[in-house]
Short mmCIF file of C-alpha atoms and ligand atoms in Angstrom, two decimals:
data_model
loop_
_atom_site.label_atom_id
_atom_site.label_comp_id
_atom_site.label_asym_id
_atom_site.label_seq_id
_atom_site.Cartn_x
_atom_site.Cartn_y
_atom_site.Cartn_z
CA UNK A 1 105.68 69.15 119.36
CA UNK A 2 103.08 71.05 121.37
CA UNK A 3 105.64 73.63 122.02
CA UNK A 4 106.25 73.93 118.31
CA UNK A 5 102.22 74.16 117.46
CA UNK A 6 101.86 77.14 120.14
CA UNK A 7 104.24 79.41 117.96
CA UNK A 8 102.27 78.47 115.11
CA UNK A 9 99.24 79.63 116.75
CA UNK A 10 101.01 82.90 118.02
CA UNK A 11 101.86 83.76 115.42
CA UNK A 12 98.83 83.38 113.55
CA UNK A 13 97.04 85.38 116.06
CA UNK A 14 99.92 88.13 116.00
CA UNK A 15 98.78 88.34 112.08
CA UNK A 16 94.98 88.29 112.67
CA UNK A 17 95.55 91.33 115.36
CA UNK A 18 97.62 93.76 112.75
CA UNK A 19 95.09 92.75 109.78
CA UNK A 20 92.13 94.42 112.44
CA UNK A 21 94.44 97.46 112.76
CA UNK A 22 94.92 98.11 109.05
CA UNK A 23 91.10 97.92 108.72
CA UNK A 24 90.37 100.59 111.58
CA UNK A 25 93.21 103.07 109.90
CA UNK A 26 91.30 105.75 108.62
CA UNK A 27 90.92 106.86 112.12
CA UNK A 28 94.53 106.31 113.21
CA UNK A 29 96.43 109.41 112.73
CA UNK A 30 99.36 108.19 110.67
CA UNK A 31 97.37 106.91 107.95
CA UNK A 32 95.78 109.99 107.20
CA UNK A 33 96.47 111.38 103.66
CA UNK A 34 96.10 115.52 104.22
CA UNK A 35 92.92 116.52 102.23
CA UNK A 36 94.56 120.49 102.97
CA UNK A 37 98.05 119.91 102.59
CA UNK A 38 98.01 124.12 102.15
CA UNK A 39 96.15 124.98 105.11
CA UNK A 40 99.81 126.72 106.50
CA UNK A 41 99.12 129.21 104.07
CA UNK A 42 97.39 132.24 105.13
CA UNK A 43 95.69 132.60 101.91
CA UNK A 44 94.34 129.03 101.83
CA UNK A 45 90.94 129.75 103.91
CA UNK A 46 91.08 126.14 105.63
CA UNK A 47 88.08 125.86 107.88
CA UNK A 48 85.90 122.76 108.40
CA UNK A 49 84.02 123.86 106.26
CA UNK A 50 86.07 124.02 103.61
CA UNK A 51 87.95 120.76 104.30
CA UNK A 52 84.14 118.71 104.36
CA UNK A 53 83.38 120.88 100.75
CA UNK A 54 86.43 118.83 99.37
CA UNK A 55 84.10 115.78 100.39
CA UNK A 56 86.91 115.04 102.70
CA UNK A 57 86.61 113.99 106.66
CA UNK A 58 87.11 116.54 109.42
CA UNK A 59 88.41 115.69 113.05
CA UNK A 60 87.33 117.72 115.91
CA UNK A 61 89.15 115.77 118.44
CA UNK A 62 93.09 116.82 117.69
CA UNK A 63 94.86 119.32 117.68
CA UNK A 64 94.99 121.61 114.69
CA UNK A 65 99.20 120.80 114.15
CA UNK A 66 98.37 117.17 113.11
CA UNK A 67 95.94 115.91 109.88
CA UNK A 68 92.61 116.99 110.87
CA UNK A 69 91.30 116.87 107.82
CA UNK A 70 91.78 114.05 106.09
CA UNK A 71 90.86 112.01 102.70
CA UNK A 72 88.19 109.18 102.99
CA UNK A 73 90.23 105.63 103.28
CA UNK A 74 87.78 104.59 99.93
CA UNK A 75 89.25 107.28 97.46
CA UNK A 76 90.68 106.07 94.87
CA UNK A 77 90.08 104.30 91.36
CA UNK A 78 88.50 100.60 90.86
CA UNK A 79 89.33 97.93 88.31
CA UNK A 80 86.85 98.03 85.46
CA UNK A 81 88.02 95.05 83.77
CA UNK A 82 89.98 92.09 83.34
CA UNK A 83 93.79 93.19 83.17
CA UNK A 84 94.95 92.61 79.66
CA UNK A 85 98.55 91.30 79.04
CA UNK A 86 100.51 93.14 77.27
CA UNK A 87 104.25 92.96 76.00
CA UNK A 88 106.45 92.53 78.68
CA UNK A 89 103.47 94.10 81.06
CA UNK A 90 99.74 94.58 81.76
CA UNK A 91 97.35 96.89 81.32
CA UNK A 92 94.71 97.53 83.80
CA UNK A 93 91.69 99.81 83.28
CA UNK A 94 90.40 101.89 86.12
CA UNK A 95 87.76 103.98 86.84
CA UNK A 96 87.16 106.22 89.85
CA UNK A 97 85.05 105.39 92.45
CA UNK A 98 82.49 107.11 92.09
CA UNK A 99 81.21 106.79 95.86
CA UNK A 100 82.97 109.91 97.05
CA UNK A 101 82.91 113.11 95.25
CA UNK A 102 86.28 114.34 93.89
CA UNK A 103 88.51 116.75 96.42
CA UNK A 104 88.60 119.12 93.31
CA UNK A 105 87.08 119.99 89.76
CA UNK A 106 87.78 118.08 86.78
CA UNK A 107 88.38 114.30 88.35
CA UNK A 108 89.50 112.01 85.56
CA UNK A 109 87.32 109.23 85.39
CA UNK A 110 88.35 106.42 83.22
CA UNK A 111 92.65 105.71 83.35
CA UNK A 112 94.67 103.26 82.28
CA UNK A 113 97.62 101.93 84.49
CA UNK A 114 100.68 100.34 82.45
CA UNK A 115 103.37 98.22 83.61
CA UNK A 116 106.46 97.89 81.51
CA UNK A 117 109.29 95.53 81.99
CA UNK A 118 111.57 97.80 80.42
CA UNK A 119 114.35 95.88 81.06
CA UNK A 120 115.69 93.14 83.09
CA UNK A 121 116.19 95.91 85.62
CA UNK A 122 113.78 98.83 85.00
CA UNK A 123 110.12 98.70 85.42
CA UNK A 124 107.90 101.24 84.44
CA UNK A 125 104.34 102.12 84.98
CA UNK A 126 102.86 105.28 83.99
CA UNK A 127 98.83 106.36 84.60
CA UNK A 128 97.02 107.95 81.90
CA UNK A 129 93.74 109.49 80.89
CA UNK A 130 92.14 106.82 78.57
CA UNK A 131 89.65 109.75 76.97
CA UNK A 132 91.87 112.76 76.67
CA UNK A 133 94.95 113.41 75.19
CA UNK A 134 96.54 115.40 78.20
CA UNK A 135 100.28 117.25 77.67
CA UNK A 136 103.81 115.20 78.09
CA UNK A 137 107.29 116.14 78.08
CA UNK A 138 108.25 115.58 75.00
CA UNK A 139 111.31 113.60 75.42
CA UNK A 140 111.43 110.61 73.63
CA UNK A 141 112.52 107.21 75.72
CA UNK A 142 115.12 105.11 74.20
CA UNK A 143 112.71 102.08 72.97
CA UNK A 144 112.45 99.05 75.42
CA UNK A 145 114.31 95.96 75.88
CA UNK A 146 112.12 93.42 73.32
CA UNK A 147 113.88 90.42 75.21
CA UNK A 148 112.94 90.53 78.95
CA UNK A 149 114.24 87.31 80.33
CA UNK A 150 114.25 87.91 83.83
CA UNK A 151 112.77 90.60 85.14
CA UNK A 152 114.04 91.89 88.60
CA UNK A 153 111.24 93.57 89.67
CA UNK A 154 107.30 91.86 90.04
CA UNK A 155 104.55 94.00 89.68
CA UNK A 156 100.83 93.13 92.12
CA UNK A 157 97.94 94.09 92.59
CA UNK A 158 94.69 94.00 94.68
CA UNK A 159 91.40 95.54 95.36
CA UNK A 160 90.51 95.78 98.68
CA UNK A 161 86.95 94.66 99.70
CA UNK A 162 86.67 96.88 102.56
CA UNK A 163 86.91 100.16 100.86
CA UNK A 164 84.77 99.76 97.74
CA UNK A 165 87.65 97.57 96.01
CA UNK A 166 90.02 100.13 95.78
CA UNK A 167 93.19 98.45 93.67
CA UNK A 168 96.23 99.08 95.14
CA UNK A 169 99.51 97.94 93.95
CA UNK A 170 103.24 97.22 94.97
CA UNK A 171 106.44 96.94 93.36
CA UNK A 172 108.86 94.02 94.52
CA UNK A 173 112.19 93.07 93.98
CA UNK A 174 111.86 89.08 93.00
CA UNK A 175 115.34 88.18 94.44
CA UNK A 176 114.57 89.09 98.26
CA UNK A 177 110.90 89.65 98.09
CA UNK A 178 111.38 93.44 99.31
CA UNK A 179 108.64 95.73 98.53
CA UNK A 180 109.99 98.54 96.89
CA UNK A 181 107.02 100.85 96.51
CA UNK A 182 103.39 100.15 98.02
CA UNK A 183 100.43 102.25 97.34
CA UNK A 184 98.42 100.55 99.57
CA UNK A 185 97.19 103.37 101.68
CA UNK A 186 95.09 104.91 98.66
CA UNK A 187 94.21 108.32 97.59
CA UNK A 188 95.27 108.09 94.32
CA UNK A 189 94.16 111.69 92.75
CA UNK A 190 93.73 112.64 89.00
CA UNK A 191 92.26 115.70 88.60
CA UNK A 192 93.07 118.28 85.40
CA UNK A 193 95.16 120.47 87.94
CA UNK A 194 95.89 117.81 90.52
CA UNK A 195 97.94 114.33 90.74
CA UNK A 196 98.74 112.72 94.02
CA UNK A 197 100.03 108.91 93.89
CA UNK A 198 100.60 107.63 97.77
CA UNK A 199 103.68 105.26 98.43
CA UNK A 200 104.82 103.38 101.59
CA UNK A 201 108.65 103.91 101.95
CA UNK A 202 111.03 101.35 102.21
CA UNK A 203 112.99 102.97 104.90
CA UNK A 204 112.81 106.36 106.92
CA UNK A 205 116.46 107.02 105.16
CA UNK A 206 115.30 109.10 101.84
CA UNK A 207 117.15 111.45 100.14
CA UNK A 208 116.40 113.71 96.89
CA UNK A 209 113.29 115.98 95.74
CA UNK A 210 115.35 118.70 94.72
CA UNK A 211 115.67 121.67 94.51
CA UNK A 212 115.27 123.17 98.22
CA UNK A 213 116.77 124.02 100.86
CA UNK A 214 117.50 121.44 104.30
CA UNK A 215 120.21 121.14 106.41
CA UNK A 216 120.86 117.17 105.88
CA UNK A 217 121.45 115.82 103.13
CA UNK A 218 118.70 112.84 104.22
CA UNK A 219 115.15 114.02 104.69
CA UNK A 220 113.61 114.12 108.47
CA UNK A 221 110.47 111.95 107.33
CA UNK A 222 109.01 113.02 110.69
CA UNK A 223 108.72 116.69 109.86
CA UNK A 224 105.69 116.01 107.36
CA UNK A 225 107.39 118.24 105.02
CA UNK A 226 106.19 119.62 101.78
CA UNK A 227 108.35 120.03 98.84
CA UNK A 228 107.29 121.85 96.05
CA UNK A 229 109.04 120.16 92.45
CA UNK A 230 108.47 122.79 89.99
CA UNK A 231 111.27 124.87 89.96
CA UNK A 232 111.10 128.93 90.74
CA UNK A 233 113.92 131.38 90.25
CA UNK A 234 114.30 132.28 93.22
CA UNK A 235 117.24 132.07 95.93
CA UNK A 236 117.44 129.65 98.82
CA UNK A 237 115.89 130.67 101.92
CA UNK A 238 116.91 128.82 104.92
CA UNK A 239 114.05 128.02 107.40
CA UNK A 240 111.50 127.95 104.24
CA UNK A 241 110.77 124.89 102.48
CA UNK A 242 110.59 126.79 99.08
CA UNK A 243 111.57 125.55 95.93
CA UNK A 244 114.32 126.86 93.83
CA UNK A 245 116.32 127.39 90.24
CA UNK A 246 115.92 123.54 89.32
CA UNK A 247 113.58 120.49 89.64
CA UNK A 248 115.06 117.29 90.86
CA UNK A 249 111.86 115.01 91.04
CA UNK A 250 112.87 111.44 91.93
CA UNK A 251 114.42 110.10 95.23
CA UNK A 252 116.63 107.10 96.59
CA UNK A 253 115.92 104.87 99.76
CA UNK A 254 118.62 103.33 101.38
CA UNK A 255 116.77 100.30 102.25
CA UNK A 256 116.77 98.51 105.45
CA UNK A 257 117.66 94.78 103.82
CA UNK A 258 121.63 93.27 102.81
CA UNK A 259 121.22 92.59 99.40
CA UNK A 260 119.68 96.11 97.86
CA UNK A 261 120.73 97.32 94.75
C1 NAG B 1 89.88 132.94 100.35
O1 NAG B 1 88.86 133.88 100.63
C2 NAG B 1 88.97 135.11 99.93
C3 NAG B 1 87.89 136.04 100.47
O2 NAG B 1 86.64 135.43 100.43
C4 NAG B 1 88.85 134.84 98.44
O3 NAG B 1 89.01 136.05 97.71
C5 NAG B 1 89.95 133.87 98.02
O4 NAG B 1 89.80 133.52 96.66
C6 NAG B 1 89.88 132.58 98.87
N1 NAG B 1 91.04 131.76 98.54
C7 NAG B 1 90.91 130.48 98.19
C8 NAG B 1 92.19 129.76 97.90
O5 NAG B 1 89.84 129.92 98.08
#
């Protein structure tokens, strides 16, 4: 018996130490969300300067290769209300918090977050400006399922009390309990000219984001890469990142668990 409560405790204590990490990440380098992502370019003037006028935080300590300059861990948008069901979903209303200035002009201040049980197998959740009509492909959806039994996929979400009650929110597939996509590192971003959603990936084994070229069919996740998804006629151009005739925008994880699908 004693043997068996000592594990307990371990492993309570294992917990308590990588909740303490989480809470100091804004200074640990691989949480970092790039406030510059464009300083590479020549024409981008990155400075301190510039990086602390995007009300982001600057780190004189590394070296200029790695994320010096970095978004604050509280950007992001807040609940401003109870979420509302909806059918087959929820709606949650958000508003930006309004502690940190926006990185750029024109933040959007008030969206609205819907989750769709499309189908049994589909979920769907789309952001949108809840005061301004704002432009969308025009391609109708074939309407959704009106008899959602059993939804495969579970929507949550959470504020988080440390940095101004943030919400974050993960997607998770009910069967295995597998998160499938994670936002829980922040920086959400709706501006009028720029839209930045954060995920956690299942598994370093992505593929997708076309069209570019690489030399692997899988992405090297440790390259920081940037891919850009409009498309440009232009041709490819080995040892550039550039982005080419068409625009592939999604991606597949080969996840690390036996059941996927
Ligand atoms: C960089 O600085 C030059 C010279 O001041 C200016 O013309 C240009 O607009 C700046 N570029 C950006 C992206 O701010």
């Amino acid at each position: 018996m004693a043997g068996i409560r000592h594990l307990i405790i371990f492993f309570l204590l294992f917990d308590l130490s990588i909740g303490i990490n989480i809470r100091d990440q804004s200074s640990q380098l691989s949480e970092r969300i790039d406030c510059f992502p464009e300083s590479e370019s020549i024409f981008s003037n990155y400075s301190k300067d510039k990086c602390l006028e995007r009300n982001c935080l600057f780190d004189d300590w590394v070296p200029s290769d790695t994320i010096q300059c970095y978004l604050r861990p509280n950007y992001g948008y807040i609940l401003r209300e109870n979420p509302q069901q909806t059918e087959n979903g929820i709606r949650l209303r958000l508003q930006r918090n309004q502690a940190v200035g926006s990185m750029f002009p024109a933040p959007i201040e008030n969206i609205v977050l819907d989750v769709q049980h499309y189908t049994n197998d589909i979920i769907r959740f789309r952001l949108y400006d809840e005061d301004n009509q704002r432009y969308e492909v025009p391609i109708p959806l074939s309407s959704a399922s009106s008899q959602v039994s059993s939804a495969q996929y579970e929507f949550h979400h959470w504020s988080d009390p440390l940095r101004d009650n943030i919400l974050s929110f993960s997607i998770k597939r009910q069967s295995n309990q597998a998160t499938l996509f994670d936002t829980s590192l922040g920086s959400l971003i709706l501006n009028d000219q720029f839209l930045q959603i954060v995920t956690r990936l299942q598994s370093p084994h992505i593929y997708g984001f076309g069209e570019n070229s690489h030399d692997t069919l899988k992405h090297n996740v440790n390259e920081r890469k940037t891919w850009g998804i409009f498309a440009r006629d232009q041709g490819t151009h080995w040892g550039s990142n550039a982005n080419q005739y068409r625009s592939h925008p999604f991606y597949l994880v080969m996840e690390q668990t036996i059941d996927s699908n």
